[in-house]
Tab-separated table of C-alpha atoms and ligand atoms in Angstrom:
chain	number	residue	atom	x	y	z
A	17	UNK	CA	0.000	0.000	0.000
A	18	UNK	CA	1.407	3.573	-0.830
A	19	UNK	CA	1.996	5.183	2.716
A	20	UNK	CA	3.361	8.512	1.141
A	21	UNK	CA	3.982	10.793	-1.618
A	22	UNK	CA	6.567	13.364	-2.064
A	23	UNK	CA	6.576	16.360	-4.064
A	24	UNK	CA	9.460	18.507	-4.957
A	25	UNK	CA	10.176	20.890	-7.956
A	26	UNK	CA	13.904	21.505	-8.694
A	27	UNK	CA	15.717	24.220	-10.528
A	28	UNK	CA	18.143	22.768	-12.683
A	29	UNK	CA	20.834	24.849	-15.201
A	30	UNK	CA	21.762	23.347	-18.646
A	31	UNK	CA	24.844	23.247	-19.845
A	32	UNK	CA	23.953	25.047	-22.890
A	33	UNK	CA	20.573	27.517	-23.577
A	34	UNK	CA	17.845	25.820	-25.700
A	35	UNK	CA	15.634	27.981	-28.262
A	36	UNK	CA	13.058	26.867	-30.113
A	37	UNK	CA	10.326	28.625	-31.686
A	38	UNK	CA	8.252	29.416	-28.604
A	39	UNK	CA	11.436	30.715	-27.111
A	40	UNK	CA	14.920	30.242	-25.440
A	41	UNK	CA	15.555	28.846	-21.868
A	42	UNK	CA	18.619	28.490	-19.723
A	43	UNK	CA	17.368	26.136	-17.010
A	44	UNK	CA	14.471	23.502	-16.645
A	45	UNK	CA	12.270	23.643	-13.263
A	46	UNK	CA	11.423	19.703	-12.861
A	47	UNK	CA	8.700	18.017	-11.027
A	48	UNK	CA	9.851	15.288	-9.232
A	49	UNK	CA	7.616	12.265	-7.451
A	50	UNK	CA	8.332	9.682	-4.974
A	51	UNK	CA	6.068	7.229	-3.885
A	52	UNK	CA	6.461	5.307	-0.986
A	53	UNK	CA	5.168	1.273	-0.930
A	54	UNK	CA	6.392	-1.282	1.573
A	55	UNK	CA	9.558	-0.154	2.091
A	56	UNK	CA	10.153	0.539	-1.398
A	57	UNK	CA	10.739	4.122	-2.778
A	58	UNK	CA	9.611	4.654	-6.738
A	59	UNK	CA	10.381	8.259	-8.576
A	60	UNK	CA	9.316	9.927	-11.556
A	61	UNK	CA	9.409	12.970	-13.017
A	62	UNK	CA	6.905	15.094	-14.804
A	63	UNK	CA	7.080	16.675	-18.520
A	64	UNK	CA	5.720	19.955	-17.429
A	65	UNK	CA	7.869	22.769	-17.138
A	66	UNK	CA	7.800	26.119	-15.004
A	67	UNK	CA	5.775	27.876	-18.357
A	68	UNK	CA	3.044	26.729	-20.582
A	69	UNK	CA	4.843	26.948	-24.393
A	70	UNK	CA	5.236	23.776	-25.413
A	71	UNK	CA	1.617	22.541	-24.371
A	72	UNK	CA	-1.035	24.138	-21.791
A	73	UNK	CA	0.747	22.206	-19.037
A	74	UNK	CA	3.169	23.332	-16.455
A	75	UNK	CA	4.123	22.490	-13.150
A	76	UNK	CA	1.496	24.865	-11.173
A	77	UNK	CA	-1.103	22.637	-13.477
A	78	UNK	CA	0.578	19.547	-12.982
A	79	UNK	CA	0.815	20.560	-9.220
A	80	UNK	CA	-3.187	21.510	-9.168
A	81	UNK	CA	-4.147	18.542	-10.593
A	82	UNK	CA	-1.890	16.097	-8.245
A	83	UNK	CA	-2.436	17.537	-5.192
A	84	UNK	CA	-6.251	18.350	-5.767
A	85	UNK	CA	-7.512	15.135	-7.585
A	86	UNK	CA	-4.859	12.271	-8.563
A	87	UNK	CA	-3.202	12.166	-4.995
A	88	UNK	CA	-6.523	12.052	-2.912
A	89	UNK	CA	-7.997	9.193	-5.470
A	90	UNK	CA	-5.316	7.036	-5.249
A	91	UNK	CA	-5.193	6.926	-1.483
A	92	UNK	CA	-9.019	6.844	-1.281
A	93	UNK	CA	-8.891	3.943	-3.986
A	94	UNK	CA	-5.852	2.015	-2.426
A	95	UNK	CA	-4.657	2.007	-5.807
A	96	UNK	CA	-1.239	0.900	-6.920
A	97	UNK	CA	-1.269	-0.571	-10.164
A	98	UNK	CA	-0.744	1.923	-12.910
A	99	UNK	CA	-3.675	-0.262	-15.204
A	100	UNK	CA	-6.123	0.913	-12.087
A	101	UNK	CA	-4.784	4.150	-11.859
A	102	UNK	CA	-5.425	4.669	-15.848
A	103	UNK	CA	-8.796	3.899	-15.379
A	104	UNK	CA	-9.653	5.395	-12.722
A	105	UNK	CA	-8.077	8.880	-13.412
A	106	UNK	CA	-9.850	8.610	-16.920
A	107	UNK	CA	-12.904	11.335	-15.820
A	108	UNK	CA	-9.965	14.273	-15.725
A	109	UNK	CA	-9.899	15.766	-19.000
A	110	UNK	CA	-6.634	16.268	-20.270
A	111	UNK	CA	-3.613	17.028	-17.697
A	112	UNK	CA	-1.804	14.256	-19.930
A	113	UNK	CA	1.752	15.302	-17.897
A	114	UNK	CA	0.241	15.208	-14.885
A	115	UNK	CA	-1.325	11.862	-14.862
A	116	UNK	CA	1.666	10.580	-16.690
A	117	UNK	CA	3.937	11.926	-14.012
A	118	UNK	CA	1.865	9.727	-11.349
A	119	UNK	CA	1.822	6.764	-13.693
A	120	UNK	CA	5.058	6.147	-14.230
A	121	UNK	CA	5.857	6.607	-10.537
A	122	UNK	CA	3.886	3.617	-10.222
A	123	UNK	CA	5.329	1.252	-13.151
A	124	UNK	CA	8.862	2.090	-11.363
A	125	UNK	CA	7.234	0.602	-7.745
A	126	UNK	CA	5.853	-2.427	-10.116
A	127	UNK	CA	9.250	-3.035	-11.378
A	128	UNK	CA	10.754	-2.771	-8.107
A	129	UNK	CA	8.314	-5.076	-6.396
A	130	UNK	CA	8.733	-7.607	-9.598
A	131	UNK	CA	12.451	-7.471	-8.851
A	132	UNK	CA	12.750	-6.678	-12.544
A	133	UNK	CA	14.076	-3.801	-15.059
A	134	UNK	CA	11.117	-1.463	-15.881
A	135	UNK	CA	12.219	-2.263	-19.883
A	136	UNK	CA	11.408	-6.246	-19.949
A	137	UNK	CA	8.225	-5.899	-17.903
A	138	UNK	CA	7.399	-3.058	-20.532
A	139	UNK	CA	8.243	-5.464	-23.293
A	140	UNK	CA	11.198	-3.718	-24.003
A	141	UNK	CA	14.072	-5.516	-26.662
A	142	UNK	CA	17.122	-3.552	-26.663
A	143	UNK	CA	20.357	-3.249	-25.005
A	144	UNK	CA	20.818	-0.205	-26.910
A	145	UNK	CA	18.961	2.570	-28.132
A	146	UNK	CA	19.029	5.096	-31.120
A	147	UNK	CA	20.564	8.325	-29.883
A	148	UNK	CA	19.921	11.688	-31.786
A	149	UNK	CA	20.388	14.896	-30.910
A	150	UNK	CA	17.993	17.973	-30.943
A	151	UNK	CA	20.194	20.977	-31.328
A	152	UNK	CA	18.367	24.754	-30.753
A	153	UNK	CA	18.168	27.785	-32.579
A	154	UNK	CA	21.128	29.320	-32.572
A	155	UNK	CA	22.569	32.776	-32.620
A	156	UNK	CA	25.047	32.310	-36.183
A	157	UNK	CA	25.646	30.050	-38.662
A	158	UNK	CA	28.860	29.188	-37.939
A	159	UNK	CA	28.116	28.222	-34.066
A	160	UNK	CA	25.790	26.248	-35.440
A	161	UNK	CA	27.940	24.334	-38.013
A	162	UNK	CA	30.353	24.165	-34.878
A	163	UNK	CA	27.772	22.127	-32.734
A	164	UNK	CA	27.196	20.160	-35.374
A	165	UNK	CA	30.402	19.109	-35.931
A	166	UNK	CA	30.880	18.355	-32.464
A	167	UNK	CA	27.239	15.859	-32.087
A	168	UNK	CA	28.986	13.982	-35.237
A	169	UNK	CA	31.757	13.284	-33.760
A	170	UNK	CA	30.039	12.370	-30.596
A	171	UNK	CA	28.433	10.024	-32.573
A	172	UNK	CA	24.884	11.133	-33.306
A	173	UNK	CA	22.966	9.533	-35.589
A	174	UNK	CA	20.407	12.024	-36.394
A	175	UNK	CA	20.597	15.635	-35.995
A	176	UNK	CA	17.694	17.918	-35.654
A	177	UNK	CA	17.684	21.477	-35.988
A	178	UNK	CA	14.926	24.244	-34.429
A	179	UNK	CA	13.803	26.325	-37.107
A	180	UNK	CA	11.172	28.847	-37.100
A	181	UNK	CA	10.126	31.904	-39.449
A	182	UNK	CA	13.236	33.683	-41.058
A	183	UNK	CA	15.664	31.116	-39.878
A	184	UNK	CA	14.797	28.421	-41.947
A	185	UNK	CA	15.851	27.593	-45.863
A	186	UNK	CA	19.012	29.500	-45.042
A	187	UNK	CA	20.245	27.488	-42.122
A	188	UNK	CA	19.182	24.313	-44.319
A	189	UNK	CA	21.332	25.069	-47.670
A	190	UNK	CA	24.165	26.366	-45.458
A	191	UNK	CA	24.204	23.073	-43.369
A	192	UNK	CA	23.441	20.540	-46.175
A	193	UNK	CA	26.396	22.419	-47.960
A	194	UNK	CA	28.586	21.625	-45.095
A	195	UNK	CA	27.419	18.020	-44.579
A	196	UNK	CA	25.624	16.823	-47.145
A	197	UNK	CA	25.358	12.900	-46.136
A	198	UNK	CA	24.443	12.952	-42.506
A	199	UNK	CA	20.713	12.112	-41.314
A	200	UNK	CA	18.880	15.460	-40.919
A	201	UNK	CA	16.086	16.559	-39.584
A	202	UNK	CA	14.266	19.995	-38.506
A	203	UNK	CA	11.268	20.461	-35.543
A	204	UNK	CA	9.337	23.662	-36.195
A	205	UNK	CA	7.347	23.214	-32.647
A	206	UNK	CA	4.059	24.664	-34.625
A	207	UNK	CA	5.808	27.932	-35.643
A	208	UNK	CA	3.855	28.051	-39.146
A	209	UNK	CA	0.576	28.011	-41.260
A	210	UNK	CA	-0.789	26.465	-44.093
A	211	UNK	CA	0.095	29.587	-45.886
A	212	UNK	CA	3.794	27.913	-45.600
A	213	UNK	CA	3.536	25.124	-47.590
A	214	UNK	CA	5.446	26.392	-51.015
A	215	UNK	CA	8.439	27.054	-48.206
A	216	UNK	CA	7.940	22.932	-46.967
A	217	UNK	CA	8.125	22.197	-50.800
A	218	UNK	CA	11.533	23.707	-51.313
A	219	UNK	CA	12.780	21.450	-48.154
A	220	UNK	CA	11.923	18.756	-50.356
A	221	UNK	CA	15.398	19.233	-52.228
A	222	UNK	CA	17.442	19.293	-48.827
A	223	UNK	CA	16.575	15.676	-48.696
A	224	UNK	CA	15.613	15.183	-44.370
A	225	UNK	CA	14.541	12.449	-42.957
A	226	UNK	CA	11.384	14.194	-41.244
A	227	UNK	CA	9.726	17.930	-40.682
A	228	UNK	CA	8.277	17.814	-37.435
A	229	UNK	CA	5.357	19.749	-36.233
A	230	UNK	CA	5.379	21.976	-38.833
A	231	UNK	CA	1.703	23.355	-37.693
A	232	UNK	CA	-0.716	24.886	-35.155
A	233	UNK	CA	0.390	22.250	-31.736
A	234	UNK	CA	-3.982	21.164	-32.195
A	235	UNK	CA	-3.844	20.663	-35.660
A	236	UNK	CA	-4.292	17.714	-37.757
A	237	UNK	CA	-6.441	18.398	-40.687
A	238	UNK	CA	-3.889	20.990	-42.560
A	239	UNK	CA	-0.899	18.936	-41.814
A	240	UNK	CA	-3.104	16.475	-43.846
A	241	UNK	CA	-3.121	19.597	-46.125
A	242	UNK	CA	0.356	20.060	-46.280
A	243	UNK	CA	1.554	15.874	-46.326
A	244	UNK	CA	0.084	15.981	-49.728
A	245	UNK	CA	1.725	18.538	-50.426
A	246	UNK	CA	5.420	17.612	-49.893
A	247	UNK	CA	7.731	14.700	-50.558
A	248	UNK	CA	9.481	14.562	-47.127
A	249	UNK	CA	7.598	12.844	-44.362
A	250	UNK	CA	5.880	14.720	-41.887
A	251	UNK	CA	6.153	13.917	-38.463
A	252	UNK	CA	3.873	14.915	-35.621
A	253	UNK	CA	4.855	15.648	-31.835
A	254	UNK	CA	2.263	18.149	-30.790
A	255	UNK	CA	-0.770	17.527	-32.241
A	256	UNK	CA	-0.535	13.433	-30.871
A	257	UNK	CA	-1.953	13.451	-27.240
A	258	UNK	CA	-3.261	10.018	-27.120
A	259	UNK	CA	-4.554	7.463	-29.099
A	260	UNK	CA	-7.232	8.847	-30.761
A	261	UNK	CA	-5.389	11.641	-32.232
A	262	UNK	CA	-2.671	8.911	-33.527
A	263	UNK	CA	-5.671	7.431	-35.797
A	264	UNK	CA	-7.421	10.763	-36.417
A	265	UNK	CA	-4.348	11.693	-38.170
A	266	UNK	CA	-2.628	8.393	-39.517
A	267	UNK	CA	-6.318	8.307	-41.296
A	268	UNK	CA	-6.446	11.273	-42.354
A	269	UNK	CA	-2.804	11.359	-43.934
A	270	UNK	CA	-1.695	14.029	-41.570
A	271	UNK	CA	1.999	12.688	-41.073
A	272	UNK	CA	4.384	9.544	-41.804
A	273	UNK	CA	5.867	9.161	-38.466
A	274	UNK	CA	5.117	9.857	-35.053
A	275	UNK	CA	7.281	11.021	-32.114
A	276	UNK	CA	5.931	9.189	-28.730
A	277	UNK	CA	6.862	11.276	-25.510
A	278	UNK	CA	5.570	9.652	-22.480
A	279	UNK	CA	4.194	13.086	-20.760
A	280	UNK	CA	2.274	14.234	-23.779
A	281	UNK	CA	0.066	11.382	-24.177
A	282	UNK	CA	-0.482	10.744	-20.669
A	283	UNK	CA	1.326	7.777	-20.034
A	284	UNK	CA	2.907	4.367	-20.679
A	285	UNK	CA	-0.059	2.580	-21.268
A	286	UNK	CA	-1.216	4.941	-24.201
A	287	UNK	CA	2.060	5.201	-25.612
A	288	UNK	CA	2.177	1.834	-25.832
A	289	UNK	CA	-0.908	1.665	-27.325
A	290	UNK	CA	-0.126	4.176	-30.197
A	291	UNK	CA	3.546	2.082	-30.474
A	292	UNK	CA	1.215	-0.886	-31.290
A	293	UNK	CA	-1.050	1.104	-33.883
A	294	UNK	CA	1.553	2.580	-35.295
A	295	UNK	CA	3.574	-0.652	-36.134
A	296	UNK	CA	0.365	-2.444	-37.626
A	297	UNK	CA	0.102	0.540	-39.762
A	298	UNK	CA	3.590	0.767	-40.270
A	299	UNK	CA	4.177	3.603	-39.187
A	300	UNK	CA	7.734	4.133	-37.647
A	301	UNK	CA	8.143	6.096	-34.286
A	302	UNK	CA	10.491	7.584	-31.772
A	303	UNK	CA	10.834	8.551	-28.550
A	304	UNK	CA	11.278	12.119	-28.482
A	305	UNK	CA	12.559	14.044	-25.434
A	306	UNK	CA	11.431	17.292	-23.153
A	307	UNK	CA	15.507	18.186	-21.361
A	308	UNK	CA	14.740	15.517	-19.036
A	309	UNK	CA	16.947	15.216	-15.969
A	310	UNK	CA	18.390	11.268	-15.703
A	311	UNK	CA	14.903	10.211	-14.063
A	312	UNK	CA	12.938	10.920	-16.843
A	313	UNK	CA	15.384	10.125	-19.077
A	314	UNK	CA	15.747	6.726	-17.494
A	315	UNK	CA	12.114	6.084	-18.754
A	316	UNK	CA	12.308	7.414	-22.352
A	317	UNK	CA	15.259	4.757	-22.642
A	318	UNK	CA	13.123	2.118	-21.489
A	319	UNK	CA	10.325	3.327	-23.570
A	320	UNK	CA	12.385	3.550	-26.721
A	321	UNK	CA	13.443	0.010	-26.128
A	322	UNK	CA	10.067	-1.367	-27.480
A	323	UNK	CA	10.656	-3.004	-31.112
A	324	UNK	CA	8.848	-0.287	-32.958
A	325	UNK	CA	11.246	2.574	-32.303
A	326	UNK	CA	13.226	2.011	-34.993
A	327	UNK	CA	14.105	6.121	-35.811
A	328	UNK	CA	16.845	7.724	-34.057
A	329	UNK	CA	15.316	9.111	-30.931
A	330	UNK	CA	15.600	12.514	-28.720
A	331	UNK	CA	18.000	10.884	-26.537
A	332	UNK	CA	21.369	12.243	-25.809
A	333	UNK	CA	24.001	11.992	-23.212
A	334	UNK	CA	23.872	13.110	-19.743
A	335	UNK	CA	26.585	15.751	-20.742
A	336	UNK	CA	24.682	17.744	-23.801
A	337	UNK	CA	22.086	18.150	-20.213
A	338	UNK	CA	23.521	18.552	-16.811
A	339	UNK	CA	27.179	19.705	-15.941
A	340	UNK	CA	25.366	17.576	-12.907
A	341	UNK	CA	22.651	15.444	-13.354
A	342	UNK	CA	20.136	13.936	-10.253
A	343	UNK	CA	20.842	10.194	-10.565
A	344	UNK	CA	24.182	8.056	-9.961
A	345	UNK	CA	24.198	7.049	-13.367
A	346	UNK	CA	25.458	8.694	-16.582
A	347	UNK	CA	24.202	8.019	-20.144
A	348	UNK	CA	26.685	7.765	-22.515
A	349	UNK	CA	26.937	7.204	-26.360
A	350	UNK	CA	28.854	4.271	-27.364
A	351	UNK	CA	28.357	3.060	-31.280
A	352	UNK	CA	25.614	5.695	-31.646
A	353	UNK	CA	23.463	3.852	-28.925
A	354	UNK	CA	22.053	5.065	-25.740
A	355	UNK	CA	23.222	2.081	-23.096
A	356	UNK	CA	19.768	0.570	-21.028
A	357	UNK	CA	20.155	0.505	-17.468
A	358	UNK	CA	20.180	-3.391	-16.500
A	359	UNK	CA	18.867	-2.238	-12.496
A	360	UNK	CA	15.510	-2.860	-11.118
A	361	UNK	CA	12.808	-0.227	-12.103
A	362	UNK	CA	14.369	2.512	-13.800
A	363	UNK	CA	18.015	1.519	-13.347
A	364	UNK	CA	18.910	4.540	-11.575
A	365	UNK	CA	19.281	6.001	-8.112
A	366	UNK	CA	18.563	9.667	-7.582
A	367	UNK	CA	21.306	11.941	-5.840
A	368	UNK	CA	18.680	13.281	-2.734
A	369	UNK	CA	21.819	15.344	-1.507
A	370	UNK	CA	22.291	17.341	-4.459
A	371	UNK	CA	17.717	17.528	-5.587
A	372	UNK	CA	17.156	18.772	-1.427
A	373	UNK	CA	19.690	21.399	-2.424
A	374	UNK	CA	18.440	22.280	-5.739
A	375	UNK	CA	14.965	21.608	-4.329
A	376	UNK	CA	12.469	25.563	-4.464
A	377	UNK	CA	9.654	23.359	-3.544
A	378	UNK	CA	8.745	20.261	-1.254
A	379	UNK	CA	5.483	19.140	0.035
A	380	UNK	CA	4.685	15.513	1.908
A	381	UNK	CA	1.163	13.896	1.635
A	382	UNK	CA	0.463	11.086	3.374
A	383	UNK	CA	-2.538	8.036	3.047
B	2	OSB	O1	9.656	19.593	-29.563
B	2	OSB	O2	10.859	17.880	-29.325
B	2	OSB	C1	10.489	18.992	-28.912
B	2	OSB	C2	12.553	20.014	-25.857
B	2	OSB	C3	11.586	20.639	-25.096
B	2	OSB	C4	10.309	20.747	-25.594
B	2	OSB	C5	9.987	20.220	-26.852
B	2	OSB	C6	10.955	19.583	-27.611
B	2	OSB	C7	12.262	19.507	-27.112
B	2	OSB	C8	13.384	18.917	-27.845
B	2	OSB	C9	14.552	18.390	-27.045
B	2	OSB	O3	13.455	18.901	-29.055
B	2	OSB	C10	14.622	16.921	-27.020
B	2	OSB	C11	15.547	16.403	-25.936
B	2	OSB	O4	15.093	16.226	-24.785
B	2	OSB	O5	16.715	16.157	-26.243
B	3	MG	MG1	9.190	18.366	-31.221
C-alpha cells in the first residue's frame, strides 16, 4: 500500500541555452515524485515545465491537478497498479503530464516489487537505443555548423535542428552544404501556417529524414493539407496526445511518423498503445525528449526500447544536459546507442543530496 507521496520541484541549469520557436531557456524547473510502498521508494518525473509553451501544461497545473484530484484518489482507492490508476483517473480531462507523471511513478514501484528492469516488464528488446540529438536555434551560422560538428563526432545519428520563421531555408542550404550525407532533420514546434507550404516544398530538395510539427500544436487536418503537399515525411509531436489523435491523423494522412513522448500522451499505457497502432500501420516512431533530468530520461530509454522505435530518438548523453545530473548514473553514447540501465525499475538512483539542495519546492502527503 502507498503510505506517502513526495513532491518537490527543482531548478536545474543546462549546460547550454535551448531555443526553439516558442522561445529560449537556460534552465528547466522539474517536477519530481516519490512514492512510498512497503519499504520501497519509486520516482518519476513530470514533462511539465515552469511555463506553458510547449503545451497548456506546467508544473502549477501539474501541481493543481496532483495535489487536488490524482493524490486524494489514489489513497481513497488504495490504488497501486498503474492499469487501475489509468482507469480510474480517466474522468480528468486532459492534464496528460500530470497523470503521466503519477503513472510512471507507479510502473517504477511495479518493477521494483517484480524485482525486474522497468524495460522487460514493458516489453522492451534492446540493449541499446538510437541516440539523436535535438540541437536549438542558434545565434550564427557558424556556431551552429560548430555544434554540429561536435554531435557527429560524438556520434549522433540524427541531428535535428529548431527552425522557425526567417531562420529556416538559409540554415538548411548552409548546413546541407557543409554536410551533405548525414541524417537530418528539422522540428518547427508549430511555428507556421498552411500559408507555408510552397516554403515545406523547397525542403523537399534538402533531402531530411522528417519535418516535425510543422503546424498549429492542435492541428491535424492541414498537416493532412500540407503531407500531400510535400515529398518529405511529416512527423507529428504536438498535435498526438493520445490514441485517438494517432488514428485521427494516420487516417487522415496528416503525417508519416510519429514522435511518442511519455508526458504528452499521458502515459505508458497509451504510448504503448499508439507504439502498437503505429507498427500495424507501419508507421515508424520515436521517442522524443522534453531536457529531461536522468529520471525521466531513465524512462524514455526504457520506452524507446520497445521493437517499434526504430528512428533515431531525442536521446542524448547526460553531458549535452547537466554539468550535474540527479541520478548516480550517466548516459553515454557508445556506437551511436544510448546504453539501457540493467537495475531494477528505472536503473537509476537519484542523488537526494544534491535535488534537497536544488529543491524551491517540497510538500509531503500522506494516506
Ligand atoms: O519539440 O521535441 C520537442 C525540448 C523541449 C520541448 C519540446 C521539444 C524539445 C526537444 C529536445 O526537441 C529533445 C531532448 O530532450 O533532447
Ligand atoms: Mg518536437
Amino acid at each position: 500500500m502507498i503510505e506517502k507521496i513526495e513532491i518537490r520541484i527543482i531548478k536545474l541549469p543546462l549546460v547550454e541555452h535551448f531555443e526553439t520557436s516558442f522561445g529560449r531557456i537556460y534552465e528547466r524547473e522539474i517536477l519530481l515524485i516519490s512514492v512510498f510502498s512497503d519499504g520501497i521508494i519509486a520516482f518519476s518525473e513530470s514533462a511539465t515545465d515552469k511555463d506553458p509553451l510547449y503545451s497548456y501544461e506546467n508544473n502549477a497545473t501539474a501541481l493543481h491537478i496532483l495535489e487536488e484530484y490524482i493524490i486524494p484518489l489514489l489513497f481513497a482507492d488504495k490504488i497501486e497498479d498503474p492499469i487501475n490508476f489509468k482507469r480510474n483517473c480517466s474522468f480528468i480531462k486532459g492534464h496528460n503530464m500530470a497523470k503521466s507523471a503519477m503513472e510512471l511513478a507507479l510502473w517504477d514501484l511495479k518493477a521494483k516489487k517484480m524485482g525486474q528492469p522497468l524495460y522487460k516488464i514493458w516489453g522492451g528488446v534492446k540493449n541499446g537505443v538510437i541516440s539523436g540529438v535535438s540541437i536549438g536555434i542558434k545565434d550564427s551560422l557558424d556556431e551552429l555548423n560548430g555544434i554540429i560538428e561536435k554531435r557527429l563526432e560524438e556520434g549522433y545519428q540524427r541531428i535535428k535542428l529548431k527552425i522557425k520563421p526567417g531562420k529556416d531555408t538559409i540554415i538548411l542550404s548552409s548546413m546541407r552544404k557543409m554536410h551533405a550525407g548525414i541524417c537530418l532533420s528539422v522540428d518547427c514546434n508549430a511555428a507556421y501556417g498552411i500559408e507555408h507550404a510552397p516554403l515545406f516544398k523547397e525542403m523537399d530538395a534538402y533531402k531530411l529524414l522528417m519535418i516535425e510539427q510543422p503546424l498549429a500544436h492542435d492541428d491535424v487536418y492541414y498537416h493532412s493539407v500540407l503531407q500531400g503537399d510535400i515529398a518529405t515525411d511529416i512527423c507529428l509531436d504536438e498535435s498526438i496526445t493520445g490514441m485517438h489523435k494517432a488514428s485521427e491523423a494516420i487516417e487522415l494522412g496528416s503525417c508519416r511518423v510519429i514522435n511518442i513522448k511519455i508526458g504528452r500522451v499521458g502515459g505508458y499505457i497509451e504510448a504503448k498503445e499508439i507504439h502498437d497502432y503505429c507498427a500495424s500501420r507501419r508507421i515508424p516512431v520515436w521517442c522524443g525528449g522534453m531536457l529531461e533530468s536522468g529520471i525521466g530520461r531513465a524512462f524514455n530509454v526504457a520506452l524507446a526500447t520497445l521493437p517499434d522505435f526504430t528512428l533515431p530518438n531525442d536521446i542524448s548523453e547526460t553531458r549535452r544536459y547537466w554539468s550535474k545530473d540527479i541520478i548516480d548514473h550517466e548516459f553515454i553514447i557508445r556506437k551511436g546507442l544510448i546504453e539501457v540501465p540493467q537495475g531494477v525499475g528505472i536503473g537509476v538512483i537519484p542523488d537526494f543530496d544534491f535535488i534537497e539542495s536544488i529543491a524551491i519546492y517540497r510538500k509531503n502527503y500522506h494516506h
